PDB file of C-alpha atoms in Angstrom:
ATOM      1  CA  ALA A  40      22.191  43.177 -44.645  1.00  0.00           C
ATOM      2  CA  ASP A  41      20.267  42.963 -47.923  1.00  0.00           C
ATOM      3  CA  SER A  42      16.923  43.188 -46.128  1.00  0.00           C
ATOM      4  CA  THR A  43      18.080  46.155 -44.058  1.00  0.00           C
ATOM      5  CA  LEU A  44      19.272  47.972 -47.174  1.00  0.00           C
ATOM      6  CA  LYS A  45      15.918  47.384 -48.892  1.00  0.00           C
ATOM      7  CA  ILE A  46      14.092  48.801 -45.864  1.00  0.00           C
ATOM      8  CA  MET A  47      16.435  51.807 -45.777  1.00  0.00           C
ATOM      9  CA  GLN A  48      15.882  52.308 -49.510  1.00  0.00           C
ATOM     10  CA  SER A  49      12.124  52.347 -48.877  1.00  0.00           C
ATOM     11  CA  LEU A  50      12.539  54.959 -46.131  1.00  0.00           C
ATOM     12  CA  TYR A  51      14.592  56.998 -48.599  1.00  0.00           C
ATOM     13  CA  GLU A  52      12.559  56.598 -51.809  1.00  0.00           C
ATOM     14  CA  LYS A  53       8.996  55.934 -50.684  1.00  0.00           C
ATOM     15  CA  HIS A  54       8.730  57.832 -47.384  1.00  0.00           C
ATOM     16  CA  LYS A  55      11.550  60.338 -48.026  1.00  0.00           C
ATOM     17  CA  VAL A  56      12.434  60.523 -44.331  1.00  0.00           C
ATOM     18  CA  LEU A  57      16.089  59.399 -44.478  1.00  0.00           C
ATOM     19  CA  THR A  58      18.997  60.534 -46.617  1.00  0.00           C
ATOM     20  CA  TYR A  59      20.702  58.337 -49.204  1.00  0.00           C
ATOM     21  CA  PRO A  60      21.173  54.879 -47.601  1.00  0.00           C
ATOM     22  CA  ARG A  61      23.852  53.394 -49.840  1.00  0.00           C
ATOM     23  CA  THR A  62      26.746  54.858 -47.895  1.00  0.00           C
ATOM     24  CA  SER A  63      29.127  53.537 -45.313  1.00  0.00           C
ATOM     25  CA  SER A  64      30.057  57.028 -44.126  1.00  0.00           C
ATOM     26  CA  ARG A  65      29.676  57.849 -40.441  1.00  0.00           C
ATOM     27  CA  PHE A  66      30.404  61.536 -40.926  1.00  0.00           C
ATOM     28  CA  ILE A  67      28.547  64.634 -42.068  1.00  0.00           C
ATOM     29  CA  SER A  68      29.886  67.764 -43.717  1.00  0.00           C
ATOM     30  CA  GLU A  69      30.061  71.282 -42.291  1.00  0.00           C
ATOM     31  CA  ASP A  70      27.459  72.562 -44.765  1.00  0.00           C
ATOM     32  CA  ILE A  71      24.780  70.262 -43.296  1.00  0.00           C
ATOM     33  CA  LEU A  72      25.150  71.519 -39.701  1.00  0.00           C
ATOM     34  CA  PRO A  73      22.822  74.543 -40.097  1.00  0.00           C
ATOM     35  CA  LYS A  74      20.048  72.250 -41.375  1.00  0.00           C
ATOM     36  CA  LEU A  75      20.116  69.902 -38.391  1.00  0.00           C
ATOM     37  CA  SER A  76      18.146  72.083 -35.969  1.00  0.00           C
ATOM     38  CA  GLU A  77      15.133  71.965 -38.308  1.00  0.00           C
ATOM     39  CA  ARG A  78      15.388  68.181 -38.409  1.00  0.00           C
ATOM     40  CA  VAL A  79      15.512  67.961 -34.616  1.00  0.00           C
ATOM     41  CA  ASN A  80      12.510  70.297 -34.484  1.00  0.00           C
ATOM     42  CA  ASN A  81      10.556  67.950 -36.801  1.00  0.00           C
ATOM     43  CA  LEU A  82      11.258  65.063 -34.438  1.00  0.00           C
ATOM     44  CA  LYS A  83       9.566  66.986 -31.606  1.00  0.00           C
ATOM     45  CA  GLU A  84       6.287  66.243 -33.384  1.00  0.00           C
ATOM     46  CA  VAL A  85       6.838  62.481 -33.112  1.00  0.00           C
ATOM     47  CA  PRO A  86       5.783  61.415 -29.600  1.00  0.00           C
ATOM     48  CA  VAL A  87       8.508  58.798 -29.180  1.00  0.00           C
ATOM     49  CA  TYR A  88      11.275  61.362 -29.938  1.00  0.00           C
ATOM     50  CA  LYS A  89       9.640  64.474 -28.451  1.00  0.00           C
ATOM     51  CA  ASP A  90      11.442  64.351 -25.090  1.00  0.00           C
ATOM     52  CA  LEU A  91      14.897  63.912 -26.601  1.00  0.00           C
ATOM     53  CA  ALA A  92      14.368  66.572 -29.267  1.00  0.00           C
ATOM     54  CA  THR A  93      13.015  68.996 -26.673  1.00  0.00           C
ATOM     55  CA  GLN A  94      15.950  68.295 -24.368  1.00  0.00           C
ATOM     56  CA  ILE A  95      18.372  69.010 -27.223  1.00  0.00           C
ATOM     57  CA  GLN A  96      16.683  72.315 -28.076  1.00  0.00           C
ATOM     58  CA  ASP A  97      16.013  73.455 -24.501  1.00  0.00           C
ATOM     59  CA  ASN A  98      19.635  72.836 -23.485  1.00  0.00           C
ATOM     60  CA  ASN A  99      21.005  74.221 -26.758  1.00  0.00           C
ATOM     61  CA  LEU A 100      23.037  71.048 -27.278  1.00  0.00           C
ATOM     62  CA  LYS A 101      25.395  70.999 -30.252  1.00  0.00           C
ATOM     63  CA  PHE A 102      25.906  68.163 -32.720  1.00  0.00           C
ATOM     64  CA  SER A 103      29.094  66.236 -31.908  1.00  0.00           C
ATOM     65  CA  SER A 104      32.105  67.721 -33.663  1.00  0.00           C
ATOM     66  CA  ARG A 105      33.743  64.287 -33.875  1.00  0.00           C
ATOM     67  CA  ILE A 106      31.098  63.307 -36.462  1.00  0.00           C
ATOM     68  CA  VAL A 107      31.614  66.413 -38.613  1.00  0.00           C
ATOM     69  CA  ASN A 108      34.538  65.889 -40.972  1.00  0.00           C
ATOM     70  CA  ASP A 109      34.505  66.978 -44.616  1.00  0.00           C
ATOM     71  CA  LYS A 110      37.714  65.049 -45.318  1.00  0.00           C
ATOM     72  CA  LYS A 111      36.216  61.674 -44.357  1.00  0.00           C
ATOM     73  CA  ILE A 112      33.201  61.938 -46.670  1.00  0.00           C
ATOM     74  CA  THR A 113      33.506  60.268 -50.042  1.00  0.00           C
ATOM     75  CA  ASP A 114      30.349  60.306 -52.190  1.00  0.00           C
ATOM     76  CA  HIS A 115      27.684  60.688 -49.494  1.00  0.00           C
ATOM     77  CA  HIS A 116      27.474  61.730 -45.853  1.00  0.00           C
ATOM     78  CA  ALA A 117      26.113  59.605 -43.017  1.00  0.00           C
ATOM     79  CA  ILE A 118      22.466  58.585 -43.008  1.00  0.00           C
ATOM     80  CA  ILE A 119      20.402  61.191 -41.163  1.00  0.00           C
ATOM     81  CA  PRO A 120      16.746  62.263 -41.174  1.00  0.00           C
ATOM     82  CA  THR A 121      15.566  64.497 -43.997  1.00  0.00           C
ATOM     83  CA  GLU A 122      13.560  67.693 -43.552  1.00  0.00           C
ATOM     84  CA  LYS A 123      10.307  65.779 -44.150  1.00  0.00           C
ATOM     85  CA  LYS A 124       8.218  65.261 -41.022  1.00  0.00           C
ATOM     86  CA  PRO A 125       7.848  61.519 -40.438  1.00  0.00           C
ATOM     87  CA  SER A 126       4.546  59.698 -40.066  1.00  0.00           C
ATOM     88  CA  LEU A 127       5.352  56.513 -38.175  1.00  0.00           C
ATOM     89  CA  ASN A 128       1.862  55.145 -38.830  1.00  0.00           C
ATOM     90  CA  ALA A 129       2.700  54.933 -42.539  1.00  0.00           C
ATOM     91  CA  PHE A 130       5.724  52.711 -41.845  1.00  0.00           C
ATOM     92  CA  SER A 131       5.779  48.924 -41.723  1.00  0.00           C
ATOM     93  CA  GLU A 132       7.044  47.386 -38.468  1.00  0.00           C
ATOM     94  CA  GLU A 133      10.460  46.765 -40.042  1.00  0.00           C
ATOM     95  CA  GLU A 134      10.625  50.335 -41.365  1.00  0.00           C
ATOM     96  CA  ARG A 135       9.731  51.671 -37.925  1.00  0.00           C
ATOM     97  CA  LEU A 136      12.517  49.632 -36.288  1.00  0.00           C
ATOM     98  CA  ILE A 137      15.180  50.705 -38.785  1.00  0.00           C
ATOM     99  CA  TYR A 138      14.024  54.326 -38.664  1.00  0.00           C
ATOM    100  CA  ASP A 139      14.246  54.201 -34.873  1.00  0.00           C
ATOM    101  CA  LEU A 140      17.863  52.999 -35.032  1.00  0.00           C
ATOM    102  CA  VAL A 141      18.874  55.839 -37.340  1.00  0.00           C
ATOM    103  CA  ILE A 142      17.016  58.518 -35.375  1.00  0.00           C
ATOM    104  CA  LYS A 143      18.362  57.424 -31.993  1.00  0.00           C
ATOM    105  CA  ARG A 144      21.899  57.425 -33.380  1.00  0.00           C
ATOM    106  CA  PHE A 145      21.285  60.892 -34.857  1.00  0.00           C
ATOM    107  CA  LEU A 146      19.901  62.263 -31.576  1.00  0.00           C
ATOM    108  CA  ALA A 147      22.649  60.578 -29.534  1.00  0.00           C
ATOM    109  CA  ALA A 148      25.198  62.653 -31.444  1.00  0.00           C
ATOM    110  CA  TYR A 149      23.918  65.730 -29.581  1.00  0.00           C
ATOM    111  CA  PHE A 150      24.781  64.350 -26.170  1.00  0.00           C
ATOM    112  CA  GLY A 151      28.295  64.216 -24.730  1.00  0.00           C
ATOM    113  CA  ASP A 152      30.417  61.264 -23.791  1.00  0.00           C
ATOM    114  CA  CYS A 153      29.085  58.554 -21.527  1.00  0.00           C
ATOM    115  CA  VAL A 154      31.211  58.607 -18.376  1.00  0.00           C
ATOM    116  CA  LYS A 155      31.502  55.634 -16.053  1.00  0.00           C
ATOM    117  CA  ASN A 156      33.661  54.890 -13.044  1.00  0.00           C
ATOM    118  CA  HIS A 157      35.064  51.390 -13.164  1.00  0.00           C
ATOM    119  CA  THR A 158      36.196  49.799  -9.915  1.00  0.00           C
ATOM    120  CA  GLU A 159      38.342  46.718  -9.539  1.00  0.00           C
ATOM    121  CA  ILE A 160      39.072  45.148  -6.183  1.00  0.00           C
ATOM    122  CA  ILE A 161      41.539  42.294  -5.738  1.00  0.00           C
ATOM    123  CA  THR A 162      40.904  40.465  -2.484  1.00  0.00           C
ATOM    124  CA  GLU A 163      43.159  37.766  -1.140  1.00  0.00           C
ATOM    125  CA  ILE A 164      41.546  35.137   1.031  1.00  0.00           C
ATOM    126  CA  ALA A 165      43.581  32.220   2.344  1.00  0.00           C
ATOM    127  CA  GLY A 166      46.236  32.859  -0.292  1.00  0.00           C
ATOM    128  CA  HIS A 167      43.749  32.877  -3.203  1.00  0.00           C
ATOM    129  CA  PRO A 168      43.150  36.095  -5.158  1.00  0.00           C
ATOM    130  CA  PHE A 169      39.568  37.097  -5.964  1.00  0.00           C
ATOM    131  CA  ARG A 170      38.745  39.831  -8.449  1.00  0.00           C
ATOM    132  CA  SER A 171      35.597  41.976  -8.139  1.00  0.00           C
ATOM    133  CA  VAL A 172      34.631  44.606 -10.695  1.00  0.00           C
ATOM    134  CA  GLY A 173      31.904  47.218 -10.681  1.00  0.00           C
ATOM    135  CA  THR A 174      30.685  50.191 -12.691  1.00  0.00           C
ATOM    136  CA  ILE A 175      28.950  53.407 -11.727  1.00  0.00           C
ATOM    137  CA  LEU A 176      27.362  55.579 -14.404  1.00  0.00           C
ATOM    138  CA  VAL A 177      28.497  59.158 -13.761  1.00  0.00           C
ATOM    139  CA  GLU A 178      27.121  60.903 -16.880  1.00  0.00           C
ATOM    140  CA  LYS A 179      24.701  59.278 -19.311  1.00  0.00           C
ATOM    141  CA  GLY A 180      25.886  61.371 -22.238  1.00  0.00           C
ATOM    142  CA  TRP A 181      24.946  59.756 -25.564  1.00  0.00           C
ATOM    143  CA  ARG A 182      23.213  56.917 -23.711  1.00  0.00           C
ATOM    144  CA  THR A 183      20.405  59.375 -22.969  1.00  0.00           C
ATOM    145  CA  ALA A 184      19.044  58.609 -26.446  1.00  0.00           C
ATOM    146  CA  TYR A 185      18.928  54.919 -25.565  1.00  0.00           C
ATOM    147  CA  SER A 186      17.725  55.209 -21.948  1.00  0.00           C
ATOM    148  CA  ALA A 187      14.679  52.964 -22.403  1.00  0.00           C
ATOM    149  CA  ASP A 188      16.747  50.448 -24.383  1.00  0.00           C
ATOM    150  CA  ASP A 189      19.581  50.090 -21.879  1.00  0.00           C
ATOM    151  CA  SER A 190      17.643  50.003 -18.609  1.00  0.00           C
ATOM    152  CA  LYS A 191      18.361  46.267 -18.281  1.00  0.00           C
ATOM    153  CA  GLU A 192      22.070  46.822 -18.881  1.00  0.00           C
ATOM    154  CA  GLN A 193      22.170  49.517 -16.217  1.00  0.00           C
ATOM    155  CA  SER A 194      20.382  47.283 -13.733  1.00  0.00           C
ATOM    156  CA  ASP A 195      23.050  44.626 -14.370  1.00  0.00           C
ATOM    157  CA  ASP A 196      25.846  47.015 -13.361  1.00  0.00           C
ATOM    158  CA  ILE A 197      27.460  45.978 -10.109  1.00  0.00           C
ATOM    159  CA  ILE A 198      28.177  48.812  -7.754  1.00  0.00           C
ATOM    160  CA  LEU A 199      31.089  48.218  -5.406  1.00  0.00           C
ATOM    161  CA  PRO A 200      31.481  50.215  -2.211  1.00  0.00           C
ATOM    162  CA  ALA A 201      34.364  52.616  -1.766  1.00  0.00           C
ATOM    163  CA  VAL A 202      37.159  50.702  -0.035  1.00  0.00           C
ATOM    164  CA  LEU A 203      40.728  51.378   0.948  1.00  0.00           C
ATOM    165  CA  LYS A 204      43.689  49.028   0.979  1.00  0.00           C
ATOM    166  CA  ASP A 205      43.518  46.578   3.897  1.00  0.00           C
ATOM    167  CA  ASP A 206      39.779  47.197   4.530  1.00  0.00           C
TER     168      ASP A 206
END
């Protein structure tokens, strides 16, 4: 935790690409909302975030209202990118990794809920019950921001066929 905070402090003080890091808040205030489109636009100039930022702007996606709450902010709002355009080449490897976590979480807030269908089948064979479970991703939602990161998890999902009782 101490190392992460030092890296975040560097991204705040030295690079000036993230807001104040010494906060535990997960919310932003209403007055920051108008400034967010400029910050998304800046991320379009960073190749690794270009597709997500473009998708947000092209589809006119709105920042999640569940993260906007003036009443839940104490001293500082959640950590988000600043208006400064980032230069990833100037970051250390650790700074790049931490910055990536913050930016993906920020961009994910523009996408809706992740919707999955969960299936459970109880099969009885020779008097013994067997339980099978499976998941089908219906809407990626916020997972869109993490699509490269969760490709292994998606490939591990077990898809069960549609069945009816007594099949």
